[in-house]
mmCIF file of C-alpha atoms and ligand atoms in Angstrom:
data_model
loop_
_atom_site.group_PDB
_atom_site.id
_atom_site.type_symbol
_atom_site.label_atom_id
_atom_site.label_comp_id
_atom_site.label_asym_id
_atom_site.label_seq_id
_atom_site.Cartn_x
_atom_site.Cartn_y
_atom_site.Cartn_z
ATOM 1 C CA UNK A 1 32.209 17.374 -4.040
ATOM 2 C CA UNK A 2 30.710 20.739 -5.067
ATOM 3 C CA UNK A 3 33.053 23.561 -6.226
ATOM 4 C CA UNK A 4 32.329 26.636 -4.153
ATOM 5 C CA UNK A 5 33.669 29.294 -6.532
ATOM 6 C CA UNK A 6 31.898 31.168 -9.338
ATOM 7 C CA UNK A 7 29.335 28.769 -10.854
ATOM 8 C CA UNK A 8 26.737 28.484 -8.084
ATOM 9 C CA UNK A 9 24.987 31.126 -5.984
ATOM 10 C CA UNK A 10 24.886 30.758 -2.196
ATOM 11 C CA UNK A 11 21.195 29.898 -2.427
ATOM 12 C CA UNK A 12 21.860 27.141 -4.984
ATOM 13 C CA UNK A 13 24.620 25.648 -2.854
ATOM 14 C CA UNK A 14 22.357 25.608 0.212
ATOM 15 C CA UNK A 15 19.742 23.832 -1.899
ATOM 16 C CA UNK A 16 22.252 21.203 -3.071
ATOM 17 C CA UNK A 17 23.196 20.331 0.476
ATOM 18 C CA UNK A 18 19.587 20.101 1.594
ATOM 19 C CA UNK A 19 18.672 16.501 2.342
ATOM 20 C CA UNK A 20 15.313 15.464 0.891
ATOM 21 C CA UNK A 21 12.684 15.239 3.619
ATOM 22 C CA UNK A 22 10.024 12.530 3.787
ATOM 23 C CA UNK A 23 7.603 11.419 6.483
ATOM 24 C CA UNK A 24 4.817 9.032 7.367
ATOM 25 C CA UNK A 25 1.794 10.454 9.169
ATOM 26 C CA UNK A 26 -0.692 8.444 11.241
ATOM 27 C CA UNK A 27 -2.125 7.785 14.685
ATOM 28 C CA UNK A 28 -0.716 5.689 16.257
ATOM 29 C CA UNK A 29 2.607 5.953 14.413
ATOM 30 C CA UNK A 30 5.228 4.451 16.737
ATOM 31 C CA UNK A 31 4.803 0.971 15.165
ATOM 32 C CA UNK A 32 5.457 2.180 11.579
ATOM 33 C CA UNK A 33 8.287 0.402 9.726
ATOM 34 C CA UNK A 34 8.270 2.978 6.886
ATOM 35 C CA UNK A 35 11.289 5.075 8.047
ATOM 36 C CA UNK A 36 13.398 1.917 8.389
ATOM 37 C CA UNK A 37 12.343 0.685 4.924
ATOM 38 C CA UNK A 38 12.890 4.020 3.147
ATOM 39 C CA UNK A 39 16.293 4.503 4.801
ATOM 40 C CA UNK A 40 17.249 0.963 3.718
ATOM 41 C CA UNK A 41 16.174 1.685 0.092
ATOM 42 C CA UNK A 42 18.084 4.994 0.137
ATOM 43 C CA UNK A 43 21.239 3.339 1.480
ATOM 44 C CA UNK A 44 21.106 0.640 -1.183
ATOM 45 C CA UNK A 45 20.585 3.197 -3.989
ATOM 46 C CA UNK A 46 22.967 5.821 -2.589
ATOM 47 C CA UNK A 47 20.357 8.538 -2.113
ATOM 48 C CA UNK A 48 20.551 11.060 0.737
ATOM 49 C CA UNK A 49 17.204 11.475 2.482
ATOM 50 C CA UNK A 50 15.589 11.827 5.882
ATOM 51 C CA UNK A 51 12.314 10.047 6.629
ATOM 52 C CA UNK A 52 10.463 10.730 9.888
ATOM 53 C CA UNK A 53 7.290 9.704 11.724
ATOM 54 C CA UNK A 54 4.612 12.325 12.361
ATOM 55 C CA UNK A 55 1.910 11.685 14.954
ATOM 56 C CA UNK A 56 -1.192 13.718 14.124
ATOM 57 C CA UNK A 57 -4.717 14.253 15.431
ATOM 58 C CA UNK A 58 -7.781 14.358 13.160
ATOM 59 C CA UNK A 59 -8.381 18.149 13.437
ATOM 60 C CA UNK A 60 -4.682 18.884 12.746
ATOM 61 C CA UNK A 61 -4.123 16.461 9.859
ATOM 62 C CA UNK A 62 -4.746 18.788 6.917
ATOM 63 C CA UNK A 63 -2.730 21.689 8.355
ATOM 64 C CA UNK A 64 0.167 19.337 9.178
ATOM 65 C CA UNK A 65 0.276 18.061 5.574
ATOM 66 C CA UNK A 66 0.162 21.591 4.089
ATOM 67 C CA UNK A 67 2.867 22.742 6.516
ATOM 68 C CA UNK A 68 5.113 19.797 5.618
ATOM 69 C CA UNK A 69 5.013 20.624 1.901
ATOM 70 C CA UNK A 70 5.219 24.384 2.499
ATOM 71 C CA UNK A 71 8.532 23.796 4.276
ATOM 72 C CA UNK A 72 9.990 21.796 1.382
ATOM 73 C CA UNK A 73 8.924 18.233 2.271
ATOM 74 C CA UNK A 74 9.333 15.993 -0.791
ATOM 75 C CA UNK A 75 6.899 13.202 -0.035
ATOM 76 C CA UNK A 76 4.622 11.855 2.668
ATOM 77 C CA UNK A 77 3.128 8.438 3.340
ATOM 78 C CA UNK A 78 -0.248 8.330 5.041
ATOM 79 C CA UNK A 79 -1.419 5.526 7.283
ATOM 80 C CA UNK A 80 -4.376 4.720 9.559
ATOM 81 C CA UNK A 81 -6.668 6.593 10.200
ATOM 82 C CA UNK A 82 -5.904 9.347 7.637
ATOM 83 C CA UNK A 83 -5.970 7.642 4.209
ATOM 84 C CA UNK A 84 -9.501 8.880 3.404
ATOM 85 C CA UNK A 85 -8.707 12.398 4.691
ATOM 86 C CA UNK A 86 -5.612 12.422 2.481
ATOM 87 C CA UNK A 87 -7.784 11.392 -0.488
ATOM 88 C CA UNK A 88 -10.069 14.369 0.187
ATOM 89 C CA UNK A 89 -7.300 16.990 0.359
ATOM 90 C CA UNK A 90 -5.543 16.149 -2.928
ATOM 91 C CA UNK A 91 -5.750 18.458 -5.956
ATOM 92 C CA UNK A 92 -4.706 15.668 -8.337
ATOM 93 C CA UNK A 93 -5.290 11.912 -7.909
ATOM 94 C CA UNK A 94 -4.090 8.856 -9.821
ATOM 95 C CA UNK A 95 -6.793 6.559 -11.167
ATOM 96 C CA UNK A 96 -5.999 3.838 -8.635
ATOM 97 C CA UNK A 97 -6.292 6.380 -5.787
ATOM 98 C CA UNK A 98 -9.667 7.544 -7.161
ATOM 99 C CA UNK A 99 -10.910 3.949 -7.260
ATOM 100 C CA UNK A 100 -9.485 3.157 -3.810
ATOM 101 C CA UNK A 101 -10.979 6.394 -2.378
ATOM 102 C CA UNK A 102 -7.886 6.415 -0.179
ATOM 103 C CA UNK A 103 -4.382 7.857 -0.513
ATOM 104 C CA UNK A 104 -1.184 6.571 1.098
ATOM 105 C CA UNK A 105 1.351 8.603 -0.932
ATOM 106 C CA UNK A 106 1.472 12.401 -1.239
ATOM 107 C CA UNK A 107 3.796 14.805 -3.037
ATOM 108 C CA UNK A 108 3.657 18.404 -4.125
ATOM 109 C CA UNK A 109 4.291 19.972 -7.525
ATOM 110 C CA UNK A 110 3.641 23.518 -8.764
ATOM 111 C CA UNK A 111 1.699 24.325 -5.599
ATOM 112 C CA UNK A 112 -0.651 21.351 -6.006
ATOM 113 C CA UNK A 113 -0.891 18.272 -3.798
ATOM 114 C CA UNK A 114 -0.809 14.948 -5.665
ATOM 115 C CA UNK A 115 -2.064 11.650 -4.233
ATOM 116 C CA UNK A 116 -1.645 8.001 -5.127
ATOM 117 C CA UNK A 117 -2.467 4.676 -3.530
ATOM 118 C CA UNK A 118 0.440 2.226 -3.782
ATOM 119 C CA UNK A 119 -1.039 -0.562 -1.628
ATOM 120 C CA UNK A 120 -2.501 -2.573 -4.519
ATOM 121 C CA UNK A 121 0.599 -2.386 -6.703
ATOM 122 C CA UNK A 122 2.657 -3.253 -3.611
ATOM 123 C CA UNK A 123 0.546 -6.404 -3.192
ATOM 124 C CA UNK A 124 0.902 -7.302 -6.883
ATOM 125 C CA UNK A 125 4.702 -6.821 -6.723
ATOM 126 C CA UNK A 126 4.925 -8.891 -3.512
ATOM 127 C CA UNK A 127 2.951 -11.740 -5.122
ATOM 128 C CA UNK A 128 5.166 -11.616 -8.214
ATOM 129 C CA UNK A 129 8.261 -11.681 -5.952
ATOM 130 C CA UNK A 130 6.929 -15.008 -4.603
ATOM 131 C CA UNK A 131 6.825 -16.226 -8.226
ATOM 132 C CA UNK A 132 3.050 -16.689 -8.038
ATOM 133 C CA UNK A 133 1.285 -15.778 -11.265
ATOM 134 C CA UNK A 134 -1.618 -13.315 -11.413
ATOM 135 C CA UNK A 135 -2.216 -13.822 -15.129
ATOM 136 C CA UNK A 136 -5.450 -15.653 -15.984
ATOM 137 C CA UNK A 137 -6.092 -16.590 -12.345
ATOM 138 C CA UNK A 138 -9.217 -16.758 -10.192
ATOM 139 C CA UNK A 139 -8.838 -14.767 -6.980
ATOM 140 C CA UNK A 140 -10.989 -14.787 -3.851
ATOM 141 C CA UNK A 141 -10.618 -11.768 -1.556
ATOM 142 C CA UNK A 142 -11.941 -12.100 1.990
ATOM 143 C CA UNK A 143 -13.284 -8.790 3.351
ATOM 144 C CA UNK A 144 -14.923 -5.774 1.751
ATOM 145 C CA UNK A 145 -13.399 -2.863 3.668
ATOM 146 C CA UNK A 146 -10.816 -0.254 2.689
ATOM 147 C CA UNK A 147 -8.038 -2.857 2.387
ATOM 148 C CA UNK A 148 -9.976 -4.701 -0.334
ATOM 149 C CA UNK A 149 -11.036 -1.539 -2.158
ATOM 150 C CA UNK A 150 -7.369 -0.516 -2.414
ATOM 151 C CA UNK A 151 -6.165 -3.683 -4.165
ATOM 152 C CA UNK A 152 -8.876 -4.797 -6.612
ATOM 153 C CA UNK A 153 -7.878 -2.567 -9.546
ATOM 154 C CA UNK A 154 -4.141 -3.456 -9.552
ATOM 155 C CA UNK A 155 -5.014 -7.175 -9.200
ATOM 156 C CA UNK A 156 -7.368 -6.894 -12.192
ATOM 157 C CA UNK A 157 -4.731 -4.986 -14.186
ATOM 158 C CA UNK A 158 -2.195 -7.719 -13.358
ATOM 159 C CA UNK A 159 -4.350 -10.101 -15.402
ATOM 160 C CA UNK A 160 -6.808 -11.875 -13.060
ATOM 161 C CA UNK A 161 -9.740 -13.343 -14.979
ATOM 162 C CA UNK A 162 -12.110 -13.388 -12.020
ATOM 163 C CA UNK A 163 -12.171 -11.684 -8.623
ATOM 164 C CA UNK A 164 -14.721 -12.747 -6.011
ATOM 165 C CA UNK A 165 -15.167 -10.542 -2.937
ATOM 166 C CA UNK A 166 -16.542 -12.432 0.064
ATOM 167 C CA UNK A 167 -17.678 -10.599 3.159
ATOM 168 C CA UNK A 168 -19.328 -11.364 6.502
ATOM 169 C CA UNK A 169 -21.759 -8.541 5.727
ATOM 170 C CA UNK A 170 -22.831 -9.460 2.199
ATOM 171 C CA UNK A 171 -24.296 -6.025 1.368
ATOM 172 C CA UNK A 172 -20.852 -4.400 1.746
ATOM 173 C CA UNK A 173 -19.335 -6.834 -0.762
ATOM 174 C CA UNK A 174 -22.222 -6.255 -3.181
ATOM 175 C CA UNK A 175 -21.781 -2.467 -2.897
ATOM 176 C CA UNK A 176 -18.044 -2.720 -3.502
ATOM 177 C CA UNK A 177 -18.594 -4.874 -6.593
ATOM 178 C CA UNK A 178 -21.077 -2.315 -7.915
ATOM 179 C CA UNK A 179 -18.559 0.518 -7.302
ATOM 180 C CA UNK A 180 -15.633 -1.282 -8.940
ATOM 181 C CA UNK A 181 -17.333 -3.119 -11.814
ATOM 182 C CA UNK A 182 -16.795 -0.460 -14.485
ATOM 183 C CA UNK A 183 -13.057 -0.116 -13.769
ATOM 184 C CA UNK A 184 -11.909 -3.731 -13.879
ATOM 185 C CA UNK A 185 -13.039 -4.887 -17.342
ATOM 186 C CA UNK A 186 -12.284 -7.478 -18.721
ATOM 187 C CA UNK A 187 -11.852 -9.056 -15.258
ATOM 188 C CA UNK A 188 -15.146 -10.384 -13.955
ATOM 189 C CA UNK A 189 -16.009 -9.368 -10.386
ATOM 190 C CA UNK A 190 -18.616 -10.893 -8.053
ATOM 191 C CA UNK A 191 -19.789 -10.630 -4.462
ATOM 192 C CA UNK A 192 -20.316 -13.551 -2.104
ATOM 193 C CA UNK A 193 -21.315 -14.229 1.507
ATOM 194 C CA UNK A 194 -18.343 -15.280 3.680
ATOM 195 C CA UNK A 195 -20.538 -17.910 5.347
ATOM 196 C CA UNK A 196 -21.241 -19.661 2.018
ATOM 197 C CA UNK A 197 -17.806 -20.043 0.502
ATOM 198 C CA UNK A 198 -17.177 -22.778 -2.026
ATOM 199 C CA UNK A 199 -15.488 -23.279 -5.396
ATOM 200 C CA UNK A 200 -11.940 -23.464 -6.638
ATOM 201 C CA UNK A 201 -9.484 -20.529 -6.626
ATOM 202 C CA UNK A 202 -5.838 -20.072 -7.569
ATOM 203 C CA UNK A 203 -5.329 -17.524 -4.815
ATOM 204 C CA UNK A 204 -7.182 -16.464 -1.659
ATOM 205 C CA UNK A 205 -6.232 -13.102 -0.112
ATOM 206 C CA UNK A 206 -7.260 -12.319 3.449
ATOM 207 C CA UNK A 207 -8.080 -8.596 3.543
ATOM 208 C CA UNK A 208 -10.294 -8.797 6.636
ATOM 209 C CA UNK A 209 -9.092 -7.267 9.880
ATOM 210 C CA UNK A 210 -9.728 -10.623 11.648
ATOM 211 C CA UNK A 211 -6.019 -11.371 12.267
ATOM 212 C CA UNK A 212 -5.415 -7.849 13.575
ATOM 213 C CA UNK A 213 -8.195 -8.239 16.137
ATOM 214 C CA UNK A 214 -7.199 -11.843 16.932
ATOM 215 C CA UNK A 215 -10.460 -13.343 15.571
ATOM 216 C CA UNK A 216 -10.467 -16.827 14.024
ATOM 217 C CA UNK A 217 -11.386 -17.034 10.332
ATOM 218 C CA UNK A 218 -12.446 -20.598 9.556
ATOM 219 C CA UNK A 219 -12.672 -21.602 5.906
ATOM 220 C CA UNK A 220 -14.958 -24.450 4.824
ATOM 221 C CA UNK A 221 -13.511 -27.658 3.308
ATOM 222 C CA UNK A 222 -15.693 -27.007 0.240
ATOM 223 C CA UNK A 223 -13.433 -24.067 -0.585
ATOM 224 C CA UNK A 224 -10.423 -25.178 -2.624
ATOM 225 C CA UNK A 225 -7.424 -22.930 -3.270
ATOM 226 C CA UNK A 226 -3.786 -23.338 -4.176
ATOM 227 C CA UNK A 227 -2.119 -20.160 -2.754
ATOM 228 C CA UNK A 228 -2.912 -18.035 0.316
ATOM 229 C CA UNK A 229 -1.879 -14.426 1.020
ATOM 230 C CA UNK A 230 -2.550 -12.695 4.349
ATOM 231 C CA UNK A 231 -2.380 -8.890 4.126
ATOM 232 C CA UNK A 232 -1.529 -8.538 7.825
ATOM 233 C CA UNK A 233 1.872 -9.442 9.211
ATOM 234 C CA UNK A 234 3.400 -9.975 12.616
ATOM 235 C CA UNK A 235 0.191 -11.431 14.128
ATOM 236 C CA UNK A 236 -0.931 -15.062 14.448
ATOM 237 C CA UNK A 237 -3.286 -15.840 11.546
ATOM 238 C CA UNK A 238 -5.814 -18.677 11.584
ATOM 239 C CA UNK A 239 -6.125 -18.103 7.826
ATOM 240 C CA UNK A 240 -2.441 -18.911 7.244
ATOM 241 C CA UNK A 241 -2.577 -21.806 9.726
ATOM 242 C CA UNK A 242 -5.256 -23.385 7.517
ATOM 243 C CA UNK A 243 -3.128 -22.852 4.412
ATOM 244 C CA UNK A 244 -0.221 -24.558 6.190
ATOM 245 C CA UNK A 245 -2.460 -27.492 7.161
ATOM 246 C CA UNK A 246 -3.498 -27.835 3.517
ATOM 247 C CA UNK A 247 0.174 -27.906 2.478
ATOM 248 C CA UNK A 248 -0.151 -25.031 -0.030
ATOM 249 C CA UNK A 249 2.219 -22.053 -0.548
ATOM 250 C CA UNK A 250 1.327 -19.097 1.699
ATOM 251 C CA UNK A 251 2.660 -15.715 2.761
ATOM 252 C CA UNK A 252 1.980 -13.010 5.301
ATOM 253 C CA UNK A 253 1.799 -9.334 4.297
ATOM 254 C CA UNK A 254 5.374 -8.191 4.951
ATOM 255 C CA UNK A 255 6.142 -8.298 1.216
ATOM 256 C CA UNK A 256 3.128 -6.060 0.553
ATOM 257 C CA UNK A 257 4.395 -3.576 3.159
ATOM 258 C CA UNK A 258 7.777 -3.476 1.426
ATOM 259 C CA UNK A 259 6.090 -3.399 -2.004
ATOM 260 C CA UNK A 260 3.890 -0.373 -1.281
ATOM 261 C CA UNK A 261 6.892 1.464 0.190
ATOM 262 C CA UNK A 262 8.936 0.722 -2.946
ATOM 263 C CA UNK A 263 6.229 2.110 -5.245
ATOM 264 C CA UNK A 264 6.070 5.321 -3.146
ATOM 265 C CA UNK A 265 9.882 5.550 -3.178
ATOM 266 C CA UNK A 266 9.915 5.241 -6.968
ATOM 267 C CA UNK A 267 7.279 7.973 -7.392
ATOM 268 C CA UNK A 268 9.340 10.365 -5.264
ATOM 269 C CA UNK A 269 12.901 9.458 -6.219
ATOM 270 C CA UNK A 270 12.582 8.117 -9.761
ATOM 271 C CA UNK A 271 14.388 4.834 -9.104
ATOM 272 C CA UNK A 272 13.078 1.478 -7.933
ATOM 273 C CA UNK A 273 14.641 -0.719 -5.249
ATOM 274 C CA UNK A 274 14.396 -4.488 -5.776
ATOM 275 C CA UNK A 275 11.708 -5.913 -3.464
ATOM 276 C CA UNK A 276 13.439 -9.259 -2.830
ATOM 277 C CA UNK A 277 16.507 -7.427 -1.413
ATOM 278 C CA UNK A 278 14.481 -6.164 1.562
ATOM 279 C CA UNK A 279 12.351 -9.149 2.618
ATOM 280 C CA UNK A 280 15.023 -10.110 5.175
ATOM 281 C CA UNK A 281 14.164 -6.954 7.182
ATOM 282 C CA UNK A 282 11.171 -8.848 8.631
HETATM 283 P P1 ATR B 1 -9.945 -2.109 6.507
HETATM 284 O O1 ATR B 1 -9.845 -0.678 6.107
HETATM 285 O O2 ATR B 1 -8.719 -2.658 7.190
HETATM 286 O O3 ATR B 1 -10.383 -2.995 5.389
HETATM 287 P P2 ATR B 1 -12.595 -2.087 7.583
HETATM 288 O O4 ATR B 1 -13.066 -1.156 6.530
HETATM 289 O O5 ATR B 1 -13.050 -1.901 8.996
HETATM 290 O O6 ATR B 1 -11.028 -2.133 7.675
HETATM 291 O O7 ATR B 1 -12.982 -3.574 7.105
HETATM 292 C C1 ATR B 1 -12.681 -4.698 7.864
HETATM 293 C C2 ATR B 1 -13.120 -5.913 7.064
HETATM 294 O O8 ATR B 1 -12.804 -7.091 7.817
HETATM 295 C C3 ATR B 1 -14.611 -5.968 6.781
HETATM 296 O O9 ATR B 1 -14.804 -6.611 5.547
HETATM 297 C C4 ATR B 1 -15.111 -6.825 7.947
HETATM 298 O O10 ATR B 1 -16.340 -7.471 7.677
HETATM 299 P P3 ATR B 1 -17.746 -6.690 7.918
HETATM 300 O O11 ATR B 1 -17.888 -5.738 6.751
HETATM 301 O O12 ATR B 1 -18.759 -7.758 7.918
HETATM 302 O O13 ATR B 1 -17.587 -5.988 9.243
HETATM 303 C C5 ATR B 1 -14.005 -7.830 8.021
HETATM 304 N N1 ATR B 1 -13.908 -8.514 9.324
HETATM 305 C C6 ATR B 1 -13.452 -7.978 10.474
HETATM 306 N N2 ATR B 1 -13.457 -8.911 11.455
HETATM 307 C C7 ATR B 1 -13.919 -10.050 10.885
HETATM 308 C C8 ATR B 1 -14.141 -11.376 11.374
HETATM 309 N N3 ATR B 1 -13.902 -11.698 12.647
HETATM 310 N N4 ATR B 1 -14.627 -12.312 10.523
HETATM 311 C C9 ATR B 1 -14.870 -11.975 9.227
HETATM 312 N N5 ATR B 1 -14.680 -10.749 8.695
HETATM 313 C C10 ATR B 1 -14.200 -9.803 9.515
#
């Protein structure tokens, strides 16, 4: 309880009672699980906050973000299709956001907008929560779009020795490898054609949008792997069905969703919820 006499001005008291405001912005936004996750973290850690969904349109995005922070908003998550627009409006970016060229976490300090990308660290934390190692492993990532770009650096920093990016359109994988090469040392990074997959990997990550669009993704028998991670969740995945047939450990992307939310929460609130405590929200 706050004492109302002498020590605090009226303005200070009003400030103390103000609940911290957060939001996720996107289009569409109805499906977002972020408010539920952040409220669950806050409840567990005894923090008072309000986290809302904001539906925006492309021409209004920037003004909506500026308005949110101007009115005291503490932090904002950004989802499809605004992650690149968010990257462009930031005054200050973390290294992983610069490499990802996309921002999913915004906050404001001293009149400047800061941006980070927590997707990759969220994936790393989710994989560690499964007790799968990323140290000295060989990883194959399927897909060379924004989802892949966002996770390569944190996977390299987690200790992977080799990362191979395989894509249906080979040139996109080759371009991504060229863009990322200088940042991932000493991890080696290579491009490959999705149609010519072979070799042996500790972990295969599906970062294509195939499951989201309901397309089958058939992996050749010549490709051997011992763990499978699908970035999407809540949709049937031919990729995970093949992992199940092979009898290897596999996971969908719900842990990554929780993981990226936890990293954002920690940036904003200075304390970190335990990922494993929230996997039952699926
Ligand atoms: P995101 O930001 O989610 O990564 P994106 O940039 O559109 O979305 O990239 C989608 C990725 O999924 C691409 O690598 C795409 O391959 P192409 O570059 O060849 O288009 C890949 N993808 C989508 N559908 C696919 C399918 N049916 N089979 C294989 N790859 C697919």
